[in-house]
Amino acid sequence: MNNVVELPNAHAMEPSEDSVALAFTREFGSTMRFDHHAGAWFQWAETHWMKLDTPVAFHYARVLGRRLGSGRKAMCKSSVAAGAERFARADPVHSVTSEIWDSDPWLLGTPGGTLNLKTGRMHKPRPGEYITKRTSCQPSSERPERWLQFLQDATRNDPAMMTYLQRVAGYCLTGMTTEHSLFFIYGPGGNGKSVFLNTLVHILGDYAQNAPMDTFTSSKFSSHPTELAMLKGARLVTASETEEGRAWAEARIKALTGGDPITARFMRENFFTYQPHFKLLFAGNHQPKLNNVDAAMRRRFNMLPFIHKPDAPDHMLEEKLREEAPRILGWALKGCTEWQAEGLARPAEVVVATDTYFEKQDLISQWLEDNCRVEKGNHSLFTSSANLFNDWSRYAIAAGERPGAKNSLLENLGRLGLVQHRLPPSLGKHRGFKGIELLSPKSGDFYND
């Protein structure tokens, strides 16, 4: 879009910063907005609202100032244009916050118009819908033959898995987060996981955002809130190439997939809160570890195995698939319709892969099996919380894992059906659990008669 436009003559008024700002609003009241959270101007580009990365608004104010001042030197100063722009920013006609942009989860901007994902109908872009994003192409109803062949190769022609991948892609077109899911594609190199991920990113265009894996894995350094601010309005957030031995930042994963509002800020701007519309889709050779396996994480995680290498690898496949982008977008739209009608039930291969992942991560269960005698109905068994945690900590550290907080272990034991109990004063007031004892009992463990 050409940002340098011809301005009509401004209405006659006494020249000043204020009068220039008023003239600015008369000329651009319907096509210019200032987002106070992003600290940036947006301009209507006939198909979508475009963020202005150059000082276009300042330029418009400067041109108007020159006209209002009839060429007087005082009105041509940059300070006048800057002051007028500041006035315009505060005008209610222009002034908005980030919540206004891309807020309807069922509208999808495309180069050919705005698509209603509920009805499947396309309509002409409307400024009042405040859409800033577009897919990379217009959808086509033709079959994406090369793409379908790729999926057959990647899944060994598993119809259930192919249907699931199509619905995942369709779900990612929307701004809905009702599935509260994280999708992790794993497998050795050369099996198509990056091709699948990158193709979805390509067709989604502005709606896809790549983030560093450090945003989602634990680190001794805290993440900057701008990382989350950049995800505002995205519908698909991807990350790839996980390092072996990394662990998930579990609290953040729960927050980002739970559908609750997210608080973030842009660099040197104030904090703001937004409703997330994005789905997390990761790919990697190594699956990050979980320090705590609980029901919330089990609900969220979906492990997608891409473990079949093609018989004849095509190193140009990703480029060739771009030629089918409109057809692949049409394929994803069909998946969106199916997802709305039938949901996102996991196929057997995903269920098995996910269960296997959690079995490997559930170090607490392994510790109970190796170091403890568990008889939930046997209340004559008792072990203090302190001794349980100390033994668990030694076990976890020996396995190369962090033991986490004591309360986290106690909550996990409670979820497993063990009963918390406090011994009477005569026995030392120890807090602990009935129905469990260490195979090598420690001092402070008592047996209730």
XYZ file of C-alpha atoms in Angstrom:
449
model
C 0.000 0.000 0.000
C 1.257 3.509 -0.848
C 1.190 5.472 2.400
C 1.744 8.854 0.714
C -1.716 10.098 -0.221
C -3.131 13.248 -1.718
C -4.865 15.267 0.984
C -7.902 17.415 0.172
C -7.931 21.018 1.307
C -8.478 21.259 5.062
C -11.349 23.285 6.435
C -10.475 26.893 7.121
C -9.514 27.382 10.760
C -6.992 29.278 12.856
C -3.631 27.509 12.470
C -2.417 25.713 15.621
C -1.453 22.233 16.752
C -5.045 21.720 17.875
C -6.524 22.860 14.566
C -4.151 20.570 12.665
C -5.272 17.650 14.876
C -8.932 18.495 14.206
C -8.241 18.613 10.474
C -6.445 15.276 10.765
C -9.545 13.722 12.331
C -11.811 15.228 9.663
C -9.703 13.652 6.933
C -8.801 10.320 8.572
C -11.469 9.723 11.189
C -12.705 6.571 9.456
C -9.347 5.190 8.342
C -6.817 5.819 11.130
C -6.666 4.352 14.648
C -4.043 4.680 17.378
C -3.510 1.646 19.602
C -2.310 2.829 23.008
C -1.193 -0.653 24.043
C 0.978 -1.179 20.982
C 1.984 2.477 20.779
C 1.300 2.451 17.034
C -1.018 3.806 14.359
C -3.150 1.510 12.207
C -4.596 2.456 8.810
C -7.464 0.864 6.906
C -6.051 -0.704 3.716
C -9.403 -1.647 2.101
C -8.883 -5.337 2.983
C -7.629 -5.098 6.575
C -6.204 -2.721 9.149
C -2.455 -2.334 8.678
C -0.026 -1.430 11.436
C 2.140 1.505 10.354
C 5.803 0.925 11.096
C 6.845 4.296 9.652
C 5.788 7.812 10.832
C 2.947 8.123 8.328
C 0.609 9.904 10.763
C 3.316 12.480 11.462
C 3.681 13.019 7.714
C -0.065 13.554 7.302
C -0.060 16.064 10.181
C 2.886 17.868 8.642
C 1.134 18.211 5.264
C -2.049 19.461 6.940
C -0.080 21.956 9.047
C 1.594 23.350 5.964
C -1.790 23.807 4.283
C -3.524 25.322 7.279
C -0.649 27.723 7.821
C -0.616 28.733 4.147
C 3.088 28.019 4.069
C 3.931 30.068 7.164
C 7.262 28.974 8.570
C 5.975 28.535 12.126
C 3.391 25.970 10.990
C 5.980 23.974 9.045
C 8.020 23.089 12.118
C 8.271 19.426 13.047
C 7.172 20.290 16.579
C 3.790 21.429 15.240
C 3.247 18.165 13.351
C 4.387 16.139 16.379
C 2.076 18.058 18.693
C -0.867 17.664 16.323
C -0.242 13.938 16.100
C -0.223 13.679 19.903
C -3.560 15.500 20.041
C -4.974 13.110 17.420
C -3.837 10.066 19.388
C -6.033 11.139 22.289
C -9.080 11.892 20.139
C -11.818 9.287 20.877
C -12.323 8.886 17.132
C -8.821 7.437 16.761
C -8.056 6.137 20.235
C -8.314 2.350 20.734
C -6.647 -0.419 22.720
C -5.450 -3.825 21.583
C -8.647 -5.628 22.591
C -10.411 -4.239 19.535
C -8.287 -6.047 16.946
C -9.172 -9.493 15.559
C -11.596 -10.139 18.404
C -14.146 -12.315 16.563
C -12.813 -15.903 16.696
C -14.991 -17.028 13.787
C -13.882 -14.443 11.209
C -10.875 -15.244 9.038
C -9.275 -12.569 6.885
C -8.130 -13.720 3.439
C -6.855 -11.859 0.348
C -10.256 -12.449 -1.268
C -12.432 -11.266 1.605
C -13.487 -12.139 5.126
C -14.579 -15.727 5.718
C -17.145 -16.595 8.368
C -15.993 -19.980 9.664
C -19.398 -20.682 11.176
C -21.338 -20.290 7.940
C -18.574 -20.884 5.390
C -19.552 -17.673 3.598
C -17.192 -14.982 2.334
C -18.043 -11.278 2.545
C -16.376 -8.004 1.657
C -13.928 -6.750 4.320
C -15.488 -4.280 6.760
C -13.524 -1.698 8.775
C -15.817 -2.222 11.760
C -14.658 -5.832 12.126
C -11.171 -4.538 12.935
C -9.296 -7.391 11.284
C -5.533 -6.865 10.998
C -4.541 -10.284 9.687
C -4.921 -12.305 6.516
C -4.109 -15.799 5.372
C -1.460 -16.089 2.680
C -3.970 -17.129 0.033
C -7.614 -17.462 -0.885
C -9.081 -20.945 -0.278
C -9.787 -23.312 -3.147
C -12.145 -26.297 -3.194
C -9.828 -28.373 -5.414
C -8.112 -31.437 -3.945
C -4.511 -30.859 -2.775
C -3.185 -34.057 -4.338
C 0.475 -33.615 -3.421
C -0.446 -32.652 0.162
C -2.691 -35.690 0.583
C 0.068 -37.937 -0.728
C 2.450 -36.403 1.809
C 0.000 -37.143 4.638
C -0.425 -40.720 3.434
C 3.347 -41.194 3.500
C 3.731 -39.540 6.926
C 0.961 -41.609 8.547
C 1.434 -44.853 6.594
C -2.012 -44.227 5.112
C -3.794 -44.169 8.474
C -7.271 -42.685 7.725
C -8.012 -41.895 11.385
C -4.725 -40.036 11.789
C -5.223 -38.116 8.545
C -8.717 -37.064 9.635
C -7.362 -35.949 13.001
C -4.611 -33.849 11.399
C -7.192 -32.217 9.133
C -9.385 -31.294 12.096
C -6.411 -29.978 14.054
C -5.573 -27.746 11.081
C -9.195 -26.601 10.851
C -9.363 -25.877 14.572
C -6.233 -23.733 14.195
C -8.017 -21.520 11.645
C -10.386 -20.333 14.357
C -9.746 -18.147 17.357
C -11.369 -20.705 19.642
C -9.375 -22.342 22.447
C -12.096 -24.630 23.803
C -10.002 -27.783 23.347
C -7.388 -26.497 25.845
C -4.833 -28.543 23.947
C -1.151 -28.570 23.108
C -0.040 -30.559 20.055
C 3.498 -31.930 19.890
C 4.744 -33.572 16.697
C 7.742 -35.760 17.407
C 9.998 -38.172 15.615
C 13.457 -38.437 14.056
C 14.564 -36.119 11.280
C 13.291 -36.511 7.743
C 9.824 -37.773 8.661
C 7.763 -34.749 7.609
C 7.037 -33.045 10.921
C 8.674 -29.771 9.837
C 6.949 -29.944 6.447
C 3.555 -30.270 8.143
C 4.281 -27.464 10.604
C 5.764 -25.061 8.066
C 2.953 -25.648 5.576
C 0.310 -24.722 8.144
C 2.332 -21.642 9.086
C 2.504 -20.640 5.427
C -1.212 -20.933 4.666
C -2.217 -19.155 7.887
C -0.051 -16.184 6.957
C -0.447 -13.354 9.475
C -2.378 -15.631 11.836
C 0.692 -17.808 12.511
C 3.414 -16.763 14.911
C 6.659 -18.570 15.637
C 8.071 -18.340 19.144
C 11.342 -19.524 20.665
C 11.041 -22.840 22.485
C 12.470 -21.092 25.553
C 9.083 -19.408 25.921
C 7.559 -22.774 26.839
C 10.385 -24.620 28.607
C 11.763 -24.007 32.072
C 14.746 -21.738 32.542
C 16.483 -19.943 35.374
C 15.804 -16.728 33.469
C 12.285 -15.310 33.431
C 10.640 -14.606 30.084
C 9.989 -11.015 29.081
C 6.275 -10.092 28.840
C 6.820 -8.872 25.264
C 7.062 -12.545 24.227
C 3.411 -12.967 25.182
C 2.376 -9.571 23.804
C 3.567 -10.652 20.361
C 1.126 -13.583 20.436
C -1.920 -11.290 20.609
C -4.220 -12.083 17.682
C -2.316 -15.193 16.581
C -4.301 -18.379 16.015
C -1.369 -20.731 15.634
C 1.830 -20.460 17.660
C 4.649 -22.794 16.712
C 8.055 -23.698 18.065
C 10.501 -26.384 17.043
C 13.802 -28.140 17.645
C 13.636 -28.952 21.334
C 16.906 -29.710 23.077
C 17.314 -33.034 24.807
C 16.847 -32.797 28.565
C 14.704 -29.637 28.573
C 11.598 -29.548 30.759
C 8.265 -27.848 30.164
C 7.479 -24.620 31.992
C 4.387 -26.302 33.350
C 2.659 -23.338 34.977
C 3.021 -21.323 31.776
C 1.780 -24.200 29.596
C -1.328 -24.505 31.764
C -1.909 -20.747 31.600
C -1.457 -20.529 27.825
C -3.759 -23.461 27.068
C -6.388 -22.779 29.713
C -8.207 -20.052 27.800
C -7.837 -17.492 30.588
C -6.886 -13.866 29.805
C -3.164 -13.158 29.412
C -1.429 -10.053 30.733
C 1.526 -8.769 28.726
C 3.082 -5.605 27.378
C 5.009 -4.375 24.391
C 8.483 -2.923 24.844
C 8.344 0.350 26.795
C 4.535 0.227 26.886
C 2.024 -0.383 29.662
C 0.667 -3.810 30.564
C -2.591 -4.913 28.977
C -4.762 -8.020 29.125
C -6.051 -9.966 26.137
C -8.055 -13.097 25.420
C -5.799 -15.684 23.736
C -6.929 -17.118 20.412
C -3.867 -19.235 19.667
C -3.227 -22.954 19.662
C 0.210 -24.369 20.480
C 1.714 -26.688 17.871
C 5.287 -27.822 18.453
C 7.677 -30.128 16.633
C 10.904 -31.695 17.792
C 13.138 -34.730 17.853
C 13.114 -34.747 21.658
C 10.086 -34.549 23.926
C 10.562 -32.126 26.851
C 10.179 -33.590 30.311
C 7.403 -33.074 32.834
C 8.330 -32.679 36.478
C 4.768 -33.166 37.670
C 2.234 -35.379 35.944
C -1.281 -34.334 36.857
C -4.749 -34.492 35.364
C -4.505 -30.973 33.945
C -1.412 -31.823 31.904
C -2.891 -35.136 30.770
C -5.917 -33.273 29.388
C -3.803 -30.775 27.501
C -1.106 -32.859 25.839
C -1.491 -34.573 22.473
C 1.586 -36.373 21.162
C 1.523 -36.790 17.366
C 4.035 -39.393 16.137
C 5.660 -38.674 12.772
C 7.925 -41.705 12.720
C 7.611 -42.972 9.146
C 10.214 -41.822 6.661
C 9.175 -41.672 2.998
C 10.657 -44.262 0.664
C 11.811 -41.546 -1.741
C 12.454 -38.281 0.164
C 11.794 -35.082 -1.795
C 13.916 -32.249 -0.420
C 11.908 -29.724 -2.450
C 8.543 -30.935 -1.160
C 7.927 -27.947 1.078
C 8.422 -25.544 -1.825
C 6.199 -27.643 -4.093
C 3.432 -27.667 -1.478
C 3.336 -23.865 -1.533
C 1.911 -24.131 -5.022
C -1.019 -25.998 -3.464
C -1.515 -23.456 -0.663
C -5.060 -22.420 -1.730
C -6.114 -26.076 -1.941
C -4.501 -26.890 1.418
C -6.363 -23.965 2.984
C -9.572 -25.381 1.500
C -8.666 -28.777 3.007
C -8.196 -27.123 6.405
C -11.560 -25.344 6.083
C -13.229 -28.715 5.573
C -11.450 -29.887 8.706
C -12.815 -26.853 10.545
C -16.358 -27.791 9.560
C -15.797 -31.385 10.696
C -14.285 -30.220 13.987
C -17.322 -28.023 14.687
C -19.658 -30.942 13.970
C -17.776 -33.856 15.527
C -15.042 -32.488 17.780
C -11.413 -33.476 18.043
C -11.451 -37.077 19.235
C -7.936 -38.500 19.318
C -7.172 -41.511 17.111
C -5.646 -44.648 18.622
C -2.125 -43.740 17.514
C -2.253 -40.395 19.340
C -3.797 -41.989 22.445
C -1.050 -44.623 22.621
C 1.731 -42.100 21.970
C 0.378 -39.706 24.601
C -0.106 -42.434 27.215
C 3.408 -43.731 26.558
C 4.815 -40.238 27.002
C 3.109 -39.800 30.368
C 4.189 -43.227 31.553
C 7.788 -42.203 30.949
C 7.262 -38.854 32.689
C 5.435 -40.214 35.728
C 8.489 -40.611 37.909
C 6.339 -40.471 41.048
C 4.580 -43.693 40.075
C 7.941 -45.329 39.433
C 9.159 -44.177 42.854
C 6.056 -45.592 44.549
C 6.630 -48.915 42.827
C 10.361 -49.056 43.595
C 10.562 -47.561 47.090
C 7.148 -47.843 48.711
C 4.562 -50.320 49.886
C 1.131 -48.918 49.018
C -2.081 -50.404 50.437
C -4.709 -47.685 50.259
C -7.181 -49.428 52.557
C -4.598 -50.377 55.154
C -4.740 -47.571 57.704
C -2.226 -49.319 59.938
C 0.445 -48.096 57.539
C 1.635 -44.518 58.025
C 4.581 -42.498 56.748
C 5.320 -38.890 57.602
C 5.201 -36.298 54.836
C 8.772 -35.260 55.637
C 10.139 -38.772 55.188
C 8.147 -39.316 52.011
C 9.468 -36.092 50.517
C 13.061 -36.774 51.557
C 12.987 -40.236 49.986
C 11.282 -38.916 46.857
C 13.870 -36.123 46.551
C 16.773 -38.581 46.664
C 15.045 -40.773 44.073
C 14.294 -37.865 41.713
C 17.807 -36.414 41.929
C 19.313 -39.851 41.252
C 17.122 -40.034 38.126
C 18.402 -36.645 36.977
C 15.154 -34.823 37.755
C 14.257 -31.975 40.086
C 12.029 -33.098 42.965
C 9.904 -29.953 42.916
C 8.072 -28.562 45.924
C 6.968 -30.695 48.848
C 3.348 -29.583 48.461
C 3.367 -30.750 44.843
C 4.308 -34.281 45.933
C 1.642 -34.276 48.643
C -1.016 -33.135 46.149
C -0.015 -35.928 43.763
C -0.243 -38.532 46.532
C -3.682 -37.224 47.454
C -4.840 -37.529 43.842
C -3.665 -41.138 43.893
C -6.142 -41.842 46.682
C -3.828 -41.810 49.692
C -5.350 -40.319 52.845
C -3.596 -37.522 54.702
C -3.480 -37.975 58.469
C -2.048 -36.291 61.532
C -0.837 -38.435 64.424
C -1.957 -37.575 67.961
C 0.370 -35.612 70.296
C 1.435 -38.802 72.055
C 2.971 -40.007 68.798
C 4.637 -36.737 67.865
C 1.941 -34.884 65.857
C 3.537 -36.031 62.608
C 1.612 -35.224 59.427
C 1.661 -37.832 56.731
C -0.307 -40.427 54.791
C -2.081 -43.609 55.719
C -1.838 -46.628 53.460
C 1.818 -46.166 52.564
C 5.208 -47.005 54.014
C 8.744 -46.804 52.731
C 10.352 -50.149 52.046
C 13.186 -48.891 54.238
C 11.246 -47.073 57.029
C 12.852 -43.961 58.480
C 12.671 -42.472 61.953
C 9.320 -40.752 62.465
C 7.238 -43.376 60.654
C 4.669 -44.996 62.875
C 2.114 -47.721 62.545
C -1.372 -47.015 63.831
C -3.126 -49.798 65.699
